[in-house]
Tab-separated table of C-alpha atoms and ligand atoms in Angstrom:
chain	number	residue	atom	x	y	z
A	1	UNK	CA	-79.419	51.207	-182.653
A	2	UNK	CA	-80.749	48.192	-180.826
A	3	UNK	CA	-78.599	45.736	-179.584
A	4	UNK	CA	-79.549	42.373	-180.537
A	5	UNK	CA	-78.852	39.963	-178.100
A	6	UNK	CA	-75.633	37.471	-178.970
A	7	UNK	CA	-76.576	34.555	-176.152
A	8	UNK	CA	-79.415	32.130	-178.687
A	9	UNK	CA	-78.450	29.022	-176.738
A	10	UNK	CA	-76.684	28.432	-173.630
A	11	UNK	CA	-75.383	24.876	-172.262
A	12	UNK	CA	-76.725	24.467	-169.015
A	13	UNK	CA	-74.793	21.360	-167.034
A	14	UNK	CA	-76.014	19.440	-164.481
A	15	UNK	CA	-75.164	16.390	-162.735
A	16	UNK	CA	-75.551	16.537	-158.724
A	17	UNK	CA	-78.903	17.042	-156.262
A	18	UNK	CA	-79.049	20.052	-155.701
A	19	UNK	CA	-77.969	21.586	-159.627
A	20	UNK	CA	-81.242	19.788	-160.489
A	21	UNK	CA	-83.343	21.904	-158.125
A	22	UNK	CA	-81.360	24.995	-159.416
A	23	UNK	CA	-81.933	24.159	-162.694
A	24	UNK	CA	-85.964	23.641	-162.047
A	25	UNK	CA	-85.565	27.378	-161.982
A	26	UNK	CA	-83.204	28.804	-164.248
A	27	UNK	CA	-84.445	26.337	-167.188
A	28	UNK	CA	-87.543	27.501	-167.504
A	29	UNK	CA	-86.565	31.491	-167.440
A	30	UNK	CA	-84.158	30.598	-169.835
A	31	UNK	CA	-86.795	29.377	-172.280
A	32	UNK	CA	-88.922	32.000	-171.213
A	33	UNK	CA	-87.082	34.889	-172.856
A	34	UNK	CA	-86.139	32.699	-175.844
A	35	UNK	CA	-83.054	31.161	-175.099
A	36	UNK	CA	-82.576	27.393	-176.504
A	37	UNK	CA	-80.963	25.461	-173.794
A	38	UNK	CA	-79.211	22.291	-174.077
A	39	UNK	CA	-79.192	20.415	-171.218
A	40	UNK	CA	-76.319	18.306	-169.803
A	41	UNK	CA	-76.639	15.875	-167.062
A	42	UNK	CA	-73.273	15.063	-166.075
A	43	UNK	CA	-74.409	11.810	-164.215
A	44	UNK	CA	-72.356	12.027	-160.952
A	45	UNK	CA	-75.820	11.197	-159.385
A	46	UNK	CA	-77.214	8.307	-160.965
A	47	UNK	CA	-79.791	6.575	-158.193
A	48	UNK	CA	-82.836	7.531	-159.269
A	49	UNK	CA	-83.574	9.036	-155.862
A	50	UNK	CA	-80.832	11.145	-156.015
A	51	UNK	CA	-81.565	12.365	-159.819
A	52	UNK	CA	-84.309	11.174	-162.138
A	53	UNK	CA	-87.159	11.959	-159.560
A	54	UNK	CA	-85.762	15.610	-159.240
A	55	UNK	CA	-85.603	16.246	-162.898
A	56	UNK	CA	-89.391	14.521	-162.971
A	57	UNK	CA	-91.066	15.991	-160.080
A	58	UNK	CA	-89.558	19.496	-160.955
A	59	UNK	CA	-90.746	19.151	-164.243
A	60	UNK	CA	-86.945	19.723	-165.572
A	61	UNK	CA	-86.403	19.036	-169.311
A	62	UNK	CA	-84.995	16.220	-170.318
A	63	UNK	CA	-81.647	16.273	-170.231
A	64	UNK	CA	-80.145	16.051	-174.087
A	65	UNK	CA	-76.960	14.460	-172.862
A	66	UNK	CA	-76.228	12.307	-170.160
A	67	UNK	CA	-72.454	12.068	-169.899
A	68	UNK	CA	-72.757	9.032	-167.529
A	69	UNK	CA	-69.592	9.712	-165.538
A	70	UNK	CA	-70.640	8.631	-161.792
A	71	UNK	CA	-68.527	8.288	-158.710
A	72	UNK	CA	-64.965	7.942	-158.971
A	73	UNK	CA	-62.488	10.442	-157.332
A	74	UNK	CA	-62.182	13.747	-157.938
A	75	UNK	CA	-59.735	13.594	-160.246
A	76	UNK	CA	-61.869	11.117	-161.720
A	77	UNK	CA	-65.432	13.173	-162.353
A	78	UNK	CA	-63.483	16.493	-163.142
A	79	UNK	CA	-61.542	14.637	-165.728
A	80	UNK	CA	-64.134	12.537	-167.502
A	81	UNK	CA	-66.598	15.524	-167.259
A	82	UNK	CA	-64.479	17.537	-168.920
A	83	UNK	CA	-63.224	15.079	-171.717
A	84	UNK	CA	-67.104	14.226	-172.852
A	85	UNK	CA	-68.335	17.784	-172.384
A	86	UNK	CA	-65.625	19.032	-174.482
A	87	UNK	CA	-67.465	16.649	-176.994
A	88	UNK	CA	-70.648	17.796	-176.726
A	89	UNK	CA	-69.621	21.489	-176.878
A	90	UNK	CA	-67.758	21.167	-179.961
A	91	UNK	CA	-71.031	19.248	-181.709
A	92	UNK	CA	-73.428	22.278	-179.901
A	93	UNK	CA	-71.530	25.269	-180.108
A	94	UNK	CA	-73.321	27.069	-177.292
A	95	UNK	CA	-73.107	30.748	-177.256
A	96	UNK	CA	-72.311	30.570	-173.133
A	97	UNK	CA	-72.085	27.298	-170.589
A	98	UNK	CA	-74.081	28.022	-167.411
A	99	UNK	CA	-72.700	25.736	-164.484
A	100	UNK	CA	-74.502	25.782	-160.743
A	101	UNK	CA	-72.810	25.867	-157.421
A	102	UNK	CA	-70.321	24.032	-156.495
A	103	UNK	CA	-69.361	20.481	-157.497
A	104	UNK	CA	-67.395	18.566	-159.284
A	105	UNK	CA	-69.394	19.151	-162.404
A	106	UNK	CA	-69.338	22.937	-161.919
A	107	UNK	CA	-65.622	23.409	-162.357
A	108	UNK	CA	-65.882	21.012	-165.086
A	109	UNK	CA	-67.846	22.676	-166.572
A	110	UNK	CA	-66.586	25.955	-166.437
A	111	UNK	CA	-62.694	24.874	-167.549
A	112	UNK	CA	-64.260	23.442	-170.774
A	113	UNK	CA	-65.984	26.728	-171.513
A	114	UNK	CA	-63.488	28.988	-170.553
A	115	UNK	CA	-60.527	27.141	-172.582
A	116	UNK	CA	-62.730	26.352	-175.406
A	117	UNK	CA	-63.174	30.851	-175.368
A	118	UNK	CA	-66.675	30.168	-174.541
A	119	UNK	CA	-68.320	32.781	-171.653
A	120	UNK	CA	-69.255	31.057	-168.536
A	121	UNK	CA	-72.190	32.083	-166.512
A	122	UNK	CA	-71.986	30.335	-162.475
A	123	UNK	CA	-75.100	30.258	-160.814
A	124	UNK	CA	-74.409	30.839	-156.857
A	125	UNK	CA	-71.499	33.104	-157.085
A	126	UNK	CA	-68.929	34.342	-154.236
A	127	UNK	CA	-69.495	31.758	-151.799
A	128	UNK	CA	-66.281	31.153	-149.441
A	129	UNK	CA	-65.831	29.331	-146.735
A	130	UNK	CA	-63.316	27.058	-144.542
A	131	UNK	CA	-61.654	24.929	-144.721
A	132	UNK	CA	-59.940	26.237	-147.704
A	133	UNK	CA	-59.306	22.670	-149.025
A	134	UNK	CA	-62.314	21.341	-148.963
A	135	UNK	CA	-63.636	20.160	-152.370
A	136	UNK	CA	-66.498	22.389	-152.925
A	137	UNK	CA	-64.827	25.984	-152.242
A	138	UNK	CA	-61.547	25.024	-154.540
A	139	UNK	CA	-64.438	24.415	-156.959
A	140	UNK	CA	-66.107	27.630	-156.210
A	141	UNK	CA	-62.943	29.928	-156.561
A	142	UNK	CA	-61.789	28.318	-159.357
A	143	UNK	CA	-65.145	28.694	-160.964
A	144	UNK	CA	-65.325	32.186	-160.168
A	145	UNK	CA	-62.022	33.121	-161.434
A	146	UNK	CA	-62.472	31.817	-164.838
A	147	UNK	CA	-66.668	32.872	-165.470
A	148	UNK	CA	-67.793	35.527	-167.498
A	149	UNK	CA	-70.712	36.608	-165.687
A	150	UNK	CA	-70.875	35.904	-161.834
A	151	UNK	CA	-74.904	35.477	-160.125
A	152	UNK	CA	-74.558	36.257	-156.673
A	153	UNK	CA	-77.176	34.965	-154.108
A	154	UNK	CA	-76.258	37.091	-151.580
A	155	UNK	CA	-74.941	40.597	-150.835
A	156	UNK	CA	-71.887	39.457	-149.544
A	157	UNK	CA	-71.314	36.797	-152.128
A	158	UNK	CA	-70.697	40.326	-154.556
A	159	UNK	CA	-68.528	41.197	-151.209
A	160	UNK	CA	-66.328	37.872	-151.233
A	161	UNK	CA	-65.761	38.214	-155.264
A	162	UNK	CA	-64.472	42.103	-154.710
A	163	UNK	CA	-61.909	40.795	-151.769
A	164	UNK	CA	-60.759	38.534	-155.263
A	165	UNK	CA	-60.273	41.504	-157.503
A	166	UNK	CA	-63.580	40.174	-159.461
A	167	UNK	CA	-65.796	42.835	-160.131
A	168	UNK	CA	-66.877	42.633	-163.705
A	169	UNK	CA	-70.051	40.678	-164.845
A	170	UNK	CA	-70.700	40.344	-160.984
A	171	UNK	CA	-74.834	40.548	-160.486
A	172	UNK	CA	-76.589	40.248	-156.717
A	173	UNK	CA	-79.326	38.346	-157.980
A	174	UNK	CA	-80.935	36.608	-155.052
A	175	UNK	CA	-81.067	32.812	-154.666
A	176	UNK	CA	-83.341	30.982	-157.102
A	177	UNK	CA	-83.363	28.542	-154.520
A	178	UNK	CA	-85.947	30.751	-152.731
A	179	UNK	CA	-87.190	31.490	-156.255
A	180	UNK	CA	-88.304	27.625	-156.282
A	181	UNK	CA	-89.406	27.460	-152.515
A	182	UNK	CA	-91.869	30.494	-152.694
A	183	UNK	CA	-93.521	29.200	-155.990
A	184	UNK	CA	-93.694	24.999	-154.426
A	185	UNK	CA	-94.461	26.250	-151.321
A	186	UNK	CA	-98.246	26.775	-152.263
A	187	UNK	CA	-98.541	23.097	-153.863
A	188	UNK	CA	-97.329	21.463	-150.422
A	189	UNK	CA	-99.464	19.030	-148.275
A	190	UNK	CA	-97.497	19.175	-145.688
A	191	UNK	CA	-100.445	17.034	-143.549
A	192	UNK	CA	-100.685	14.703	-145.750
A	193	UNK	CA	-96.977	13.911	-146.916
A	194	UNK	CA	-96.355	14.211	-142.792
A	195	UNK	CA	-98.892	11.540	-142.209
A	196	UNK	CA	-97.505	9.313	-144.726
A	197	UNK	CA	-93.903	9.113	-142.443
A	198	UNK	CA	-95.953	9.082	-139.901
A	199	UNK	CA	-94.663	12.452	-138.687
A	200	UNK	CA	-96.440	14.790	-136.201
A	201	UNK	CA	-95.765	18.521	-136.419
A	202	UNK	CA	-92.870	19.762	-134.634
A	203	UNK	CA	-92.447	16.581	-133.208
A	204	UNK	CA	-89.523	15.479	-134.894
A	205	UNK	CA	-85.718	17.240	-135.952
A	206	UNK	CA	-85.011	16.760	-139.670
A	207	UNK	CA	-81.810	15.756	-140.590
A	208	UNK	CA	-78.959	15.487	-143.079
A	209	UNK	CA	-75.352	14.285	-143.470
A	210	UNK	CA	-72.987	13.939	-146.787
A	211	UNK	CA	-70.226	16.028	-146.224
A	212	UNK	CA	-67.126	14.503	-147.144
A	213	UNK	CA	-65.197	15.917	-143.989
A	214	UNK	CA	-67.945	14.079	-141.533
A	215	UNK	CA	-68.923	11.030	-143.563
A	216	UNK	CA	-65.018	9.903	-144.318
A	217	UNK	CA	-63.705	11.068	-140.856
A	218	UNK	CA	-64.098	7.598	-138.845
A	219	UNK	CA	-64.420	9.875	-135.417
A	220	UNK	CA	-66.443	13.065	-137.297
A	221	UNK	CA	-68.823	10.708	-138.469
A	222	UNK	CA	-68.890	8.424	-134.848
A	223	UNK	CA	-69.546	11.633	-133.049
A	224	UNK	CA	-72.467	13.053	-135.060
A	225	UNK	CA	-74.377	9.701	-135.278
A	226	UNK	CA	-73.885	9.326	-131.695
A	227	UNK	CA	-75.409	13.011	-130.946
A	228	UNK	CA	-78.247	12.171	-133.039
A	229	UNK	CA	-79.178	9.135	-131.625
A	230	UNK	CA	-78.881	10.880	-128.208
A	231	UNK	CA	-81.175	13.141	-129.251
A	232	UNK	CA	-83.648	10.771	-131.080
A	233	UNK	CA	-84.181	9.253	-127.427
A	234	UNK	CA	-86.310	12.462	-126.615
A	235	UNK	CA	-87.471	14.040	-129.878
A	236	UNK	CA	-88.026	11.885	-133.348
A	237	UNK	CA	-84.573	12.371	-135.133
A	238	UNK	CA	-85.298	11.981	-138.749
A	239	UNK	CA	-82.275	11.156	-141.383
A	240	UNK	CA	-83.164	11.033	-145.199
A	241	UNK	CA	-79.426	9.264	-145.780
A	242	UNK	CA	-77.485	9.845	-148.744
A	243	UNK	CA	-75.721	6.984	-150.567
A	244	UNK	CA	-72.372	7.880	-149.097
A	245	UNK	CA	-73.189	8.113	-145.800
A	246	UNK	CA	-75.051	5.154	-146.083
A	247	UNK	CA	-71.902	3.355	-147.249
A	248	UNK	CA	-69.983	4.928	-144.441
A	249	UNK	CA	-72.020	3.760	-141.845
A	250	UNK	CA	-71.633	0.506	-143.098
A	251	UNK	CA	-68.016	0.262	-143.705
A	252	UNK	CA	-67.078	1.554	-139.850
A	253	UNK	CA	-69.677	-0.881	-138.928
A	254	UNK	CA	-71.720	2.046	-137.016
A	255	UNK	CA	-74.993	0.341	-137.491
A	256	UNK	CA	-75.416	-0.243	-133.572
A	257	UNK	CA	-75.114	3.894	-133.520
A	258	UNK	CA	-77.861	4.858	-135.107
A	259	UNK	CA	-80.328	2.291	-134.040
A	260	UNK	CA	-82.618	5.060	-132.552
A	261	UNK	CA	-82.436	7.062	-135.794
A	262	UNK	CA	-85.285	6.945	-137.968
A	263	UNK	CA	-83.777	6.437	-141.658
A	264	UNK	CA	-84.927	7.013	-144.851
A	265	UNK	CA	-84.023	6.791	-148.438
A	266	UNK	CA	-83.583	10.060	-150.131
A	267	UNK	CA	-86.960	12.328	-150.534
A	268	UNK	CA	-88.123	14.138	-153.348
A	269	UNK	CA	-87.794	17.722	-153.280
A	270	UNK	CA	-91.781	18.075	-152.328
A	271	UNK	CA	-91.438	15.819	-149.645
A	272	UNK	CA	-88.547	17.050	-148.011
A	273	UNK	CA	-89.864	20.320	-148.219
A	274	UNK	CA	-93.154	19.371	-146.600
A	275	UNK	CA	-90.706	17.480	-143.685
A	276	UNK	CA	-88.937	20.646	-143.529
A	277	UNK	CA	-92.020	22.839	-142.929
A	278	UNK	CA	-93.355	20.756	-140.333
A	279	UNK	CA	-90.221	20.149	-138.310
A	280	UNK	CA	-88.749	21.536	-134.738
A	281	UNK	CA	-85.435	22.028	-135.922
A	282	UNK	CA	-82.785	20.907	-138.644
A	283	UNK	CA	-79.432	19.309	-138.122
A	284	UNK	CA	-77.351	19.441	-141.499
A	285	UNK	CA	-74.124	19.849	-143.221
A	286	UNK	CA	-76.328	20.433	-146.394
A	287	UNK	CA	-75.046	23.671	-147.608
A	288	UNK	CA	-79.378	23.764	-149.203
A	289	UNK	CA	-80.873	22.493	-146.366
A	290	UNK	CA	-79.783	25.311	-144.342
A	291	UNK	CA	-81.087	28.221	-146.049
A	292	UNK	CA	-84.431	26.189	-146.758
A	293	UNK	CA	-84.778	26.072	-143.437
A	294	UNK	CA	-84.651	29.620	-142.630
A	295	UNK	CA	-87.065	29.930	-145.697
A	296	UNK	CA	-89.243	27.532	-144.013
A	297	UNK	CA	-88.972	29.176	-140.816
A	298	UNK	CA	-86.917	26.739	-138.687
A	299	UNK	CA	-83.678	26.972	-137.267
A	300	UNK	CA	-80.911	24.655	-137.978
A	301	UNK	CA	-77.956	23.183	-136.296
A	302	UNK	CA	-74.941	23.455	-139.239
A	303	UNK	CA	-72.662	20.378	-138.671
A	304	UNK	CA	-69.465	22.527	-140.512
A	305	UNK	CA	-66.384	24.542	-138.956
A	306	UNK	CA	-67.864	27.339	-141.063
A	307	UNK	CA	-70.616	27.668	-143.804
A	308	UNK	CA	-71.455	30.242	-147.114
A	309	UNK	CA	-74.483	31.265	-145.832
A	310	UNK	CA	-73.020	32.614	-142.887
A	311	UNK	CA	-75.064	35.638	-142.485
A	312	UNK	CA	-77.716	33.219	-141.009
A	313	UNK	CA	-75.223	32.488	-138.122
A	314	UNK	CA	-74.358	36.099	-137.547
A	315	UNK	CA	-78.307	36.547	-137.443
A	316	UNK	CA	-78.674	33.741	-134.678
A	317	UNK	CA	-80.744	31.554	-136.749
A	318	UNK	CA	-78.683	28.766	-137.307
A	319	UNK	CA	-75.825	27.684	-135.258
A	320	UNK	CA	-72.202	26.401	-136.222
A	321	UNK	CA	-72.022	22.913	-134.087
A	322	UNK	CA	-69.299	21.459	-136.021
A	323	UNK	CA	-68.623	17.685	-135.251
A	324	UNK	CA	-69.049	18.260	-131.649
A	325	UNK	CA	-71.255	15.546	-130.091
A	326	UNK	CA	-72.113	17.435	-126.946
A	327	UNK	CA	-72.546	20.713	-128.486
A	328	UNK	CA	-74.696	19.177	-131.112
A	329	UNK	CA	-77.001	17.552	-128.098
A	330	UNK	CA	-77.038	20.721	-126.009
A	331	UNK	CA	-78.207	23.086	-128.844
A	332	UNK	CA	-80.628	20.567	-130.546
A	333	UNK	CA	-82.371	21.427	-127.271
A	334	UNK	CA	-81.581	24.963	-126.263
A	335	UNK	CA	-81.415	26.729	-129.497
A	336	UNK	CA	-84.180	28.618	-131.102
A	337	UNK	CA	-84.858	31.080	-133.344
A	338	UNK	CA	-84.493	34.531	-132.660
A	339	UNK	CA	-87.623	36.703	-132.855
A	340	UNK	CA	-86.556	38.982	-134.991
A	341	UNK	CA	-85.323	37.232	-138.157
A	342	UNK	CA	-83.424	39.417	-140.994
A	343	UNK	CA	-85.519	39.571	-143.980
A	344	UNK	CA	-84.958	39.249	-147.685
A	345	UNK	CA	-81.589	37.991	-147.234
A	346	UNK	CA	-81.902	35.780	-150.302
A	347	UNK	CA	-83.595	38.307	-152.730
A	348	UNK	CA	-87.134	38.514	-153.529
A	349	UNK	CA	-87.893	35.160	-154.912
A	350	UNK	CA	-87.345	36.515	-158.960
A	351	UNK	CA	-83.656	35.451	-159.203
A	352	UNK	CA	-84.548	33.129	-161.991
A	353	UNK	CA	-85.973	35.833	-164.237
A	354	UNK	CA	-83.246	38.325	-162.941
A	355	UNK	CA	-80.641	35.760	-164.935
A	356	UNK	CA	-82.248	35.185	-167.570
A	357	UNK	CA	-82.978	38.817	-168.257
A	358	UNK	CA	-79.173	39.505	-167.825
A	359	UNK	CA	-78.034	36.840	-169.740
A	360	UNK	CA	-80.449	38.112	-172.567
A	361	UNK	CA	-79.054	41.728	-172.528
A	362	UNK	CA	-74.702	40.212	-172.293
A	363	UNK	CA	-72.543	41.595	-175.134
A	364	UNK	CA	-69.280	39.837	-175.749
B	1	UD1	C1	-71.842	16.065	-154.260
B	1	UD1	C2	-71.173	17.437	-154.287
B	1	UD1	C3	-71.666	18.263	-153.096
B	1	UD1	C4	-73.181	18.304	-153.030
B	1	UD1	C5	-73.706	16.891	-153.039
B	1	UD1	C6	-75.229	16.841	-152.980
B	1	UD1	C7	-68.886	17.442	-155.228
B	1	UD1	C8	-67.460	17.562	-154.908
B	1	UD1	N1	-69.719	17.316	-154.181
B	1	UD1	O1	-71.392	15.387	-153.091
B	1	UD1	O2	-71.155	19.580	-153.215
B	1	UD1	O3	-73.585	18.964	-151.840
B	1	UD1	O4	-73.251	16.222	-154.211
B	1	UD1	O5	-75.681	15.545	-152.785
B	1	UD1	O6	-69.250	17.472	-156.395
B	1	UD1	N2	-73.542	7.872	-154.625
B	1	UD1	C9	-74.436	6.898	-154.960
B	1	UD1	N3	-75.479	7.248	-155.783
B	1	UD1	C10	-75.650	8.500	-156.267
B	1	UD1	C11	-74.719	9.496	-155.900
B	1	UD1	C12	-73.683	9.179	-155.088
B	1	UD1	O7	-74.330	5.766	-154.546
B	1	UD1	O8	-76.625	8.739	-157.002
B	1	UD1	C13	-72.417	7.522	-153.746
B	1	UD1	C14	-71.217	7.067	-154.524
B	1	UD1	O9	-70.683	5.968	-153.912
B	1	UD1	C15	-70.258	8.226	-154.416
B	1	UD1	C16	-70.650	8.878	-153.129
B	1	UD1	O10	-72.046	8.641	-152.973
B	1	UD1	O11	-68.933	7.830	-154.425
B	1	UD1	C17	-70.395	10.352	-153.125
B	1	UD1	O12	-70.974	10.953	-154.275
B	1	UD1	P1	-70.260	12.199	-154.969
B	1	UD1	O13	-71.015	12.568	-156.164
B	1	UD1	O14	-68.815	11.921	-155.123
B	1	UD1	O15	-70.357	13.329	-153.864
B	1	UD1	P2	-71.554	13.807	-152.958
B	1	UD1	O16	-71.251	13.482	-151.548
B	1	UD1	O17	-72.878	13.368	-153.472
C-alpha cells in the first residue's frame, strides 16, 4: 500500500539575512510538492536593508507572523523567540518546524518544536567549527542534536554529525545556497549594477565584517579596519557594513581608520551578487559570502580562526587570515586561486527540490 505522506504543512522560521536567502529556495519547493507553509519571521533583522528587501527582491512569501523580537542579547532573542513561537505553534499545529543555519532564531526554533514533540527539519546541517563558544556553532550542535531530519550541504557536514553519534534522518543534500546562485546568476547585470557604484571589474576587493568575535573585540576589530584601509590605498576596498559593525566603529571612535574604505549600506542580494562577480578578491567573516565566492569564482580572504566550509581552505581557494593585520595585507595581494578548483563541492544546484522531496516522503 501507498504511503501517504504525514508532513501537509511545515513552519518554516526565519528572522536573520541570510535565512531569508535560504528560504527564497526552500519556500518555493516546499509549495511545489504541495506542502502549505507558514512562514515565521522572527524579526531579529528589522532594517529594511537587512530584511524586507530580501524577502521582496527574492520574491519570498509574506511572512504570516512577524514575532518582532529584534536585538537584545542572546538570552534575550532565544527567549522571546521561543515564548511567541510557542504561540504561534500551538494556534498552527504544523506537522514539522523547518529552521535554517545557525542563529539565534534557529535554536529557537528548533527547542520549541522538539519540546512541543513536533519533528524538526535544520537546513545546513553538520557544520562545526572553532571556537567552540562562539554563538553560532552552540546553536548549530544544539540544533542538530534535537532535529528530526538533518540537510547536509556538504559531504563532510554528514561526516561531522557521525563523529556526534547522529546518523538517522541525516541527508547530503547540497547547499541551496548554490541552488539560488545558479538560478539568479542568469538575471545579473553585473555591468550595469557595477556602473551604478561606480565599480570597474576586478578593480576593487569586496568586503564584509559582522562577526561578533571581530566587531566587539576593540583590537580584532582595530586590526582588520586598519588592514583594509592599507589595502584600499592600492586596490578599491569595498565594505557593504552591517548595522553592528557600523555601531562598533562608532563606539571605539575608529572613524579616522577607515577613511580610505569605501562604505556602503547593506546590498540586496542581486547587487551583492553582481559586486561579487565582478570583484578581485573577497575579504569576509561572512560564513555566505565565502562559499558565494567560490561559486562566483573568486577567492576570499576568511577573517575567522577556523570556518564550516573548510574544505575550500584545504582546496587553496580561500585562506584563513584570522584578525591578523599583516597577514590580511600580504595575502589580499599574494593570494590567488588555484587552477585547479574542486568541483561540485556544494551539490548540483537541486538541494531545494532534494528537501522538499524528502520531507514529502518522512514517516513519523
Ligand atoms: C546574526 C547571526 C549570524 C548571521 C548574521 C547575518 C546570531 C547569533 N547571529 O548576526 O549568525 O551571520 O545575523 O547578518 O543569530 N542590527 C540592526 N539592524 C538589523 C539587524 C541588526 O541595527 O536589522 C544591529 C543591532 O544593534 C544588533 C546588532 O546589529 O544588536 C547585531 O544583530 P544580531 O541579530 O544580534 O546579530 P548579527 O550580527 O546580525
Amino acid at each position: 500500500m501507498e504511503r501517504r505522506p504525514v508532513i501537509i504543512c511545515i513552519l518554516s522560521l526565519i528572522g536573520a539575512r541570510p535565512q531569508f536567502i535560504k528560504e527564497a529556495i526552500v519556500g518555493a519547493e516546499l509549495r511545489k510538492a504541495g506542502i502549505d507553509e507558514v512562514l515565521v519571521n522572527t524579526g531579529q533583522h528589522y532594517d529594511a536593508n537587512m530584511s524586507d528587501v530580501f524577502i521582496e527582491g527574492l520574491s519570498i512569501k509574506t511572512p504570516d507572523y512577524n514575532l518582532g523580537v529584534g536585538s537584545g542579547s542572546h538570552a534575550y532573542q532565544t527567549a522571546t523567540t521561543m515564548l511567541r513561537l510557542e504561540e504561534v505553534v500551538l494556534k498552527e499545529r504544523p506537522d514539522m518546524i523547518m529552521v535554517y543555519g545557525d542563529t539565534n532564531a534557529t535554536v529557537a526554533g528548533a527547542l520549541v518544536g522538539s519540546k512541543l514533540k513536533i519533528p524538526v527539519a535544520h537546513v545546513e546541517a553538520g557544520l562545526r567549527q572553532h571556537p567552540k563558544d562562539m554563538p553560532e556553532e552552540i546553536n548549530r550542535v544544539v540544533t542538530d542534536h534535537i532535529s528530526s531530519l538533518l540537510f547536509c550541504p556538504t559531504e563532510k557536514a554528514v561526516d561531522n554529525l557521525e563523529k556526534e553519534g547522529i546518523t538517522k534522518g541525516v541527508h547530503f543534500v547540497g547547499d541551496v545556497m548554490y541552488d539560488l546562485f545558479v538560478k539568479m546568476r542568469e538575471s545579473l547585470d553585473i555591468s550595469k549594477t557595477l556602473s551604478n557604484y561606480s565599480l570597474v571589474r576586478e578593480k576593487y576587493i569586496l568586503a564584509t565584517l559582522h562577526r561578533d568575535f571581530n566587531t566587539d573585540d576593540r583590537s580584532r576589530l582595530k586590526n582588520i579596519l586598519e588592514a583594509m584601509n592599507e589595502v584600499s590605498k592600492k586596490i578599491k576596498v569595498v565594505l557593504p557594513i552591517h548595522p553592528r559593525t557600523r555601531k562598533a566603529i562608532s563606539v571605539n571612535g575608529y572613524e579616522d581608520l577607515t577613511k580610505d574604505i569605501t562604505i556602503l549600506d547593506p546590498l540586496p542580494y542581486s547587487d551583492m551578487m553582481s559586486l561579487l562577480i565582478g570583484s578581485k578578491k573577497v575579504i569576509t567573516d561572512s560564513g555566505g559570502l565565502q562559499k558565494e565566492a567560490y561559486f562566483a569564482g573568486v577567492p576570499a580572504l576568511v577573517m575567522m580562526p577556523d570556518t564550516g566550509w573548510i574544505e575550500l581552505v584545504e582546496a587553496d581557494w580561500n585562506v584563513l587570515v584570522d584578525a591578523d593585520k599583516d597577514l590580511i595585507i600580504d595575502k589580499a595581494f599574494s593570494h590567488e586561486a588555484p587552477a585547479n578548483a574542486p568541483a561540485n563541492l556544494y551539490g548540483d544546484g537541486r538541494a531545494g527540490k532534494k528537501i522538499a522531496e524528502i520531507i514529502v516522503g518522512f514517516q513519523l
